[in-house]
Short mmCIF file of C-alpha atoms and ligand atoms in Angstrom, two decimals:
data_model
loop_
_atom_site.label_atom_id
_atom_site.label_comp_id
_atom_site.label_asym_id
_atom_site.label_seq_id
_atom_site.Cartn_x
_atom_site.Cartn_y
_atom_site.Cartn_z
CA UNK A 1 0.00 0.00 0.00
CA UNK A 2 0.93 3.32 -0.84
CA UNK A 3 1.38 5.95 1.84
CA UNK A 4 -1.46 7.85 0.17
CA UNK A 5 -3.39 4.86 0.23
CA UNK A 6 -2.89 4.24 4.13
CA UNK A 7 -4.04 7.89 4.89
CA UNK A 8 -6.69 7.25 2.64
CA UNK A 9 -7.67 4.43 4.77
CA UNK A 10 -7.00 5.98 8.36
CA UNK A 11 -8.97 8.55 7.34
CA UNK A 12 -11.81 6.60 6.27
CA UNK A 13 -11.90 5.05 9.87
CA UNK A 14 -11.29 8.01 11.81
CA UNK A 15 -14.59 9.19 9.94
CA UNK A 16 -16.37 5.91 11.29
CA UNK A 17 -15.53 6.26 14.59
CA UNK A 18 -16.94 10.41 14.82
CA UNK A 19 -20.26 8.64 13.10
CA UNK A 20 -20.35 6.02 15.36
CA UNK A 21 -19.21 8.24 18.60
CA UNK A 22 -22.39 11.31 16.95
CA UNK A 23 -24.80 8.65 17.40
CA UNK A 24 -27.78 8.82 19.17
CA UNK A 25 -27.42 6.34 22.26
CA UNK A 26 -29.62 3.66 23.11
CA UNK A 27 -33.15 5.57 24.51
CA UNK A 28 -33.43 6.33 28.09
CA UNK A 29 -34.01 3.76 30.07
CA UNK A 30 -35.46 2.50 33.61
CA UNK A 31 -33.32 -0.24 35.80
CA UNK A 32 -33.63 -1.57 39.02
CA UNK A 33 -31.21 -0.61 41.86
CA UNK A 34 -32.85 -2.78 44.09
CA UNK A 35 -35.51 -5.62 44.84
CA UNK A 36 -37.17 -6.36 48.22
CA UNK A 37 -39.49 -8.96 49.24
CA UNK A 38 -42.28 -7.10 47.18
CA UNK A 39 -41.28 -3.67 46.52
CA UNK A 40 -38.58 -2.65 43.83
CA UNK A 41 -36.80 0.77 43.75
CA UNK A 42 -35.99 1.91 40.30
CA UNK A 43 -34.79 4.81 38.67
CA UNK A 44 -35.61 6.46 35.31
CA UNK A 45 -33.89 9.00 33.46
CA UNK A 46 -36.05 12.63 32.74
CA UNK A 47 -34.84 14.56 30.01
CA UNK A 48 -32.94 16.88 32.18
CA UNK A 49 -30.78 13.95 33.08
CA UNK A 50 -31.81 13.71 37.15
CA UNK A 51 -32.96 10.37 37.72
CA UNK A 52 -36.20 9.90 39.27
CA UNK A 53 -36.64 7.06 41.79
CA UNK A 54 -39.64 4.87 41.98
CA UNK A 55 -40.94 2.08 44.15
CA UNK A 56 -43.10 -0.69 42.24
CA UNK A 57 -44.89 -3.46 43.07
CA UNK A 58 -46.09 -5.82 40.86
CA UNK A 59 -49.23 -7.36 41.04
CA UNK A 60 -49.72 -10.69 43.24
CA UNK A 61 -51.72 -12.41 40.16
CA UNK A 62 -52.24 -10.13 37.18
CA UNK A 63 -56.56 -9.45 37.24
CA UNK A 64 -56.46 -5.93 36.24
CA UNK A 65 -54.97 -3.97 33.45
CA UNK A 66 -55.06 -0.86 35.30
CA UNK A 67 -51.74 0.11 36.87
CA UNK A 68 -52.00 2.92 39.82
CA UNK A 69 -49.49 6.31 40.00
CA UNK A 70 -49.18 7.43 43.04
CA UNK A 71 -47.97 10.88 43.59
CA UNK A 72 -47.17 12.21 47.43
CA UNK A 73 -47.51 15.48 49.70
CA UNK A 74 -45.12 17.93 50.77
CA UNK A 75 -43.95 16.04 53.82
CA UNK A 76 -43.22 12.75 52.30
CA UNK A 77 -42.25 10.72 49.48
CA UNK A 78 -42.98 6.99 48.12
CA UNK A 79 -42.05 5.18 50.80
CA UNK A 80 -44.82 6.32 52.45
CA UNK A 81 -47.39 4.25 50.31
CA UNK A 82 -45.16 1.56 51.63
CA UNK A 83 -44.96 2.31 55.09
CA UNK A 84 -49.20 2.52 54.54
CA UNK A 85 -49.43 -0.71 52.93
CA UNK A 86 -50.91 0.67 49.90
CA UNK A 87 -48.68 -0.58 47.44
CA UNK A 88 -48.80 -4.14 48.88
CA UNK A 89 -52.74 -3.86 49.04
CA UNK A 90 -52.78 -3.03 45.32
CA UNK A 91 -50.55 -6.00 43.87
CA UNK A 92 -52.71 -8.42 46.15
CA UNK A 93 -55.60 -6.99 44.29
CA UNK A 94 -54.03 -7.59 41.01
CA UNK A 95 -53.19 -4.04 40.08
CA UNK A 96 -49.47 -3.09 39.20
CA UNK A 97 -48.56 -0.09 41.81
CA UNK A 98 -46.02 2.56 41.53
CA UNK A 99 -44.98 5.19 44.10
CA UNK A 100 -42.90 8.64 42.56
CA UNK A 101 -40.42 10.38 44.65
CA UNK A 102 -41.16 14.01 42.99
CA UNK A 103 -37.99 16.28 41.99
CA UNK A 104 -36.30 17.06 45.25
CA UNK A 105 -37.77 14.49 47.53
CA UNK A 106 -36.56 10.79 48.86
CA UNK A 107 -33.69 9.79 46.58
CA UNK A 108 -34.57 12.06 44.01
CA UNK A 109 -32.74 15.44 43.09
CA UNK A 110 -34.34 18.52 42.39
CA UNK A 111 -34.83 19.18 38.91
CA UNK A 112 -34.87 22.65 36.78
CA UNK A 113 -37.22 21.02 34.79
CA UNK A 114 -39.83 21.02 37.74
CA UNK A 115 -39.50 24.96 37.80
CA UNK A 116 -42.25 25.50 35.26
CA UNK A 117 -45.54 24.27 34.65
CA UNK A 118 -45.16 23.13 31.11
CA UNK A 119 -41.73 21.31 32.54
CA UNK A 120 -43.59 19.72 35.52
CA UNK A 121 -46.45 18.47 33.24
CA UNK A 122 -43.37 17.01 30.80
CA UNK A 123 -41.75 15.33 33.81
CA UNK A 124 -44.51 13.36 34.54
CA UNK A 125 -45.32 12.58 30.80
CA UNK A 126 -41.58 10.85 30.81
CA UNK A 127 -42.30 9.10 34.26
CA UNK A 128 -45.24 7.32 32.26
CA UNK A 129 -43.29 6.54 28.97
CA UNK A 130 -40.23 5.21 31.27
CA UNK A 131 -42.56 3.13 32.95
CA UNK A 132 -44.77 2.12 29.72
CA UNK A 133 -47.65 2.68 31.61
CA UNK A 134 -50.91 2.10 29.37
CA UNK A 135 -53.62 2.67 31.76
CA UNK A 136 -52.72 4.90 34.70
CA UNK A 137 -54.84 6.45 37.51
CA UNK A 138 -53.23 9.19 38.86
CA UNK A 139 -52.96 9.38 42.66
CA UNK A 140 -52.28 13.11 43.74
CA UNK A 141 -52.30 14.29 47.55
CA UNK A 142 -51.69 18.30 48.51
CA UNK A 143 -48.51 19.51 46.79
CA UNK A 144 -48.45 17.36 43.35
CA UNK A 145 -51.00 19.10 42.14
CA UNK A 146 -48.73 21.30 40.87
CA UNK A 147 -47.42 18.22 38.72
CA UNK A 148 -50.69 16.33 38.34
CA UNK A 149 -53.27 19.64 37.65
CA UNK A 150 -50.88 20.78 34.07
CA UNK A 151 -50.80 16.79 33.52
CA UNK A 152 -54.38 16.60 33.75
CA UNK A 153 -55.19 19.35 31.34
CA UNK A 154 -52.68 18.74 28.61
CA UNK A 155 -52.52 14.87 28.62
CA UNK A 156 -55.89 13.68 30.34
CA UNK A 157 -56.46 11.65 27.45
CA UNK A 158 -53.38 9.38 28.48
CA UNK A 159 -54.97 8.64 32.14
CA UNK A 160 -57.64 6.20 32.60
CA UNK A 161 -58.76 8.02 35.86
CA UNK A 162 -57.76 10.50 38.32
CA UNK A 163 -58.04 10.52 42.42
CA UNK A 164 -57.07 13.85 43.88
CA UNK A 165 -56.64 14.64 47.59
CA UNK A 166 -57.25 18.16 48.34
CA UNK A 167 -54.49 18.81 45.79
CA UNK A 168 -52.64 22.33 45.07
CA UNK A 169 -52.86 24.78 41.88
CA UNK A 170 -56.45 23.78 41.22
CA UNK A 171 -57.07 27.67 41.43
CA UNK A 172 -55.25 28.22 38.01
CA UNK A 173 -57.65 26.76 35.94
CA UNK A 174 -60.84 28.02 34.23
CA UNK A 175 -64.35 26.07 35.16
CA UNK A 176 -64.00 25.49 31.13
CA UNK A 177 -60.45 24.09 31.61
CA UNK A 178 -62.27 21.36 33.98
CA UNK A 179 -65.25 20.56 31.75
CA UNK A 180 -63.13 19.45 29.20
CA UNK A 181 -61.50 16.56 31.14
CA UNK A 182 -63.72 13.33 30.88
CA UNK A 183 -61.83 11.55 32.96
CA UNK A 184 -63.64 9.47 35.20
CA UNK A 185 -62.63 11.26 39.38
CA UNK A 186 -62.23 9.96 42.43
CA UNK A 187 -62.11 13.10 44.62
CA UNK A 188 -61.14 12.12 48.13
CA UNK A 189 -60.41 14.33 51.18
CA UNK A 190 -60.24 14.98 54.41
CA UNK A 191 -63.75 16.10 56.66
CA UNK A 192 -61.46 18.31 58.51
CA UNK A 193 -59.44 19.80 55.76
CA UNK A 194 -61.23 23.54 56.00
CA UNK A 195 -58.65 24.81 53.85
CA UNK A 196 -57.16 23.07 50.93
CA UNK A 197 -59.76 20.56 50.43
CA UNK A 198 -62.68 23.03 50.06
CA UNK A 199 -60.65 25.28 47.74
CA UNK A 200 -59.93 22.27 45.66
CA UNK A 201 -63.33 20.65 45.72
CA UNK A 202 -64.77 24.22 44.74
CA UNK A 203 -62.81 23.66 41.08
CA UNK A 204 -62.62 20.43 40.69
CA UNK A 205 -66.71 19.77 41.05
CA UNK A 206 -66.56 20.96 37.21
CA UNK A 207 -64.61 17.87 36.20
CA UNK A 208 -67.80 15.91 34.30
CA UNK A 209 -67.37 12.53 35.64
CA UNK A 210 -66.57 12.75 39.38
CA UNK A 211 -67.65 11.03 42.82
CA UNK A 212 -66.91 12.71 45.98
CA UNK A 213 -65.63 10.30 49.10
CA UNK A 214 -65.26 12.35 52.38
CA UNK A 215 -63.44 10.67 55.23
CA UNK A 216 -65.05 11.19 58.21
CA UNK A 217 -62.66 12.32 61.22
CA UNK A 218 -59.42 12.88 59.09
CA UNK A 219 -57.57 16.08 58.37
CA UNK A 220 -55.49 17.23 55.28
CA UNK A 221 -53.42 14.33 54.82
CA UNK A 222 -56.66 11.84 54.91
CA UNK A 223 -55.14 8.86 54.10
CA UNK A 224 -52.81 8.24 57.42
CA UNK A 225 -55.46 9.26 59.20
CA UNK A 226 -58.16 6.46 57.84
CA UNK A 227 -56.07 4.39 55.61
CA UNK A 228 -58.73 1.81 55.76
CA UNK A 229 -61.57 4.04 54.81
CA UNK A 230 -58.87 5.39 52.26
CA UNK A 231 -58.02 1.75 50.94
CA UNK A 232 -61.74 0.84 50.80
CA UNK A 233 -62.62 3.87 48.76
CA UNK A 234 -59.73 3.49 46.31
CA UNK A 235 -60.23 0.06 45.67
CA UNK A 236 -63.94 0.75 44.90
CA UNK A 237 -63.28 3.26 42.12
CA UNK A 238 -60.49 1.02 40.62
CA UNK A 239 -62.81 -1.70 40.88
CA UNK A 240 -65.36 -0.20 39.10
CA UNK A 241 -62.95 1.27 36.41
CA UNK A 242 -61.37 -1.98 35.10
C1 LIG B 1 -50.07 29.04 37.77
O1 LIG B 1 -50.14 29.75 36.56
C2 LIG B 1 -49.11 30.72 36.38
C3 LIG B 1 -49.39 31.47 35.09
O2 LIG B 1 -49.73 30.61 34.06
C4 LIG B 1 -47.76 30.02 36.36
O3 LIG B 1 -46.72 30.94 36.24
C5 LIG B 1 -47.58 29.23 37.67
O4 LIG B 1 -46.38 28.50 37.62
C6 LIG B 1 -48.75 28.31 37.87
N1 LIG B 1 -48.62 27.70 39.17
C7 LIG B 1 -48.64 26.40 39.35
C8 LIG B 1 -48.52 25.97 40.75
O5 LIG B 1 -48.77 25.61 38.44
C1 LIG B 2 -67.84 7.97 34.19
O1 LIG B 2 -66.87 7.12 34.77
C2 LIG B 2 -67.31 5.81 35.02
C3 LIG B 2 -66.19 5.10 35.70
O2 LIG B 2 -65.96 5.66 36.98
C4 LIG B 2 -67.73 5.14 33.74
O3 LIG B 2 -68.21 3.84 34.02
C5 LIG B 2 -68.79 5.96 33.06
O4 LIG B 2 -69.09 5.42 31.80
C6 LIG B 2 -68.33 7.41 32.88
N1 LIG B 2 -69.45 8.23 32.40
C7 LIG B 2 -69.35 9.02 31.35
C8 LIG B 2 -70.56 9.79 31.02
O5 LIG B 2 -68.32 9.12 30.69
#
């Protein structure tokens, strides 16, 4: 071989290895970290690059194709569905549970993305895709409103139903807004939630297809404080949906 030839040739390989290296990687992805007796922690990648962190359980025997989101207040994060048993109630029912720790809570960091509205409705749209959810209902206590309310009016067509608990930022959408979702509603909350819960319930009675649960005796965060009348009137909606 000429010299010419062998730059020729380095060249041509140099030039494969920039193609190969410009690539598009494989797509994002979610993996295990860890599995317990029942419950595993995963991550998933958001488009910002933070990892969220999920906990999962599986269902005991598969009876239901709904699978349940579950979204947490401002003073806690997944492993509280744990701690409450509601995960573990779910896969014995047959429905395939996962608990979110939002941007900046449990193992997961704080995210720019979760600054705006538009990026907080995103975020949750990539939680779904990483977890190739087909049929979620959307759990969302107090503070992830500000995640689930955007969700809920951009992408309502992608849940299957929707249970919020005296959630936040209800108050920046029009009664028109609501109409439009046909989402079959669970709205649960708290008899002695005079603050949040009213507010909420006064915006999201427009929603077309809701049910109203109030637990008796039970403040803000209802569902420590009656977690079987909470587990009783979950079940019965999901029931009823699949
Ligand atoms: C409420 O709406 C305003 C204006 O659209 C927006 O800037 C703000 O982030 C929203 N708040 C929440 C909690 O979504
Ligand atoms: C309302 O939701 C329920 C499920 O909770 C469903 O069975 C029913 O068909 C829905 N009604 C309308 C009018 O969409």
């Amino acid at each position: 071989m000429s010299r010419y030839q062998v730059a020729l040739l380095c060249l041509g390989l140099l030039l494969m290895l920039l193609l190969y290296l410009g690539l598009p990687g494989p797509p994002e992805q979610t993996s295990w970290l860890w599995r317990g007796p029942s419950v595993t922690v995963l991550a998933g990648l958001t488009r910002g690059n933070s990892p969220i962190f999920y906990r999962e359980v599986l269902p005991l025997h598969q009876t239901h194709r709904v699978e349940v989101v579950l979204l947490h207040g401002k003073a806690f994060n997944s492993h509280m569905w744990e701690q409450l048993g509601t995960l573990q109630l779910l896969s014995k029912r047959g429905y395939r549970a996962v608990a979110i720790d939002l941007p900046g809570f449990g193992n997961s960091a704080p995210s720019k993305e979760a600054s705006t509205e538009a990026g907080r409705a995103e975020l949750l749209e990539l939680v779904l895709q990483n977890l190739e959810v087909q049929n979620a209902v959307l759990v969302s206590p107090s503070l992830s409103g500000r995640y689930a309310l955007p969700f809920l009016m951009r992408s309502h067509h992608q849940l299957h139903g929707f249970v919020p608990i005296a959630p936040t930022s209800t108050q920046n959408y029009t009664q028109e807004q609501f109409w439009a979702v046909k989402t079959p509603t669970l709205i649960l909350y708290g008899e002695l939630d005079h603050i949040l819960a009213r507010e909420s319930l006064r915006q999201l009675r427009h929603l077309p297809n809701h049910s109203v649960v109030k637990l008796h005796n039970a403040g803000h965060a209802c569902y420590l404080h009656k977690p079987q009348d909470f587990h009783l009137a979950l079940l019965a909606f999901l029931d009823h949906l699949s």
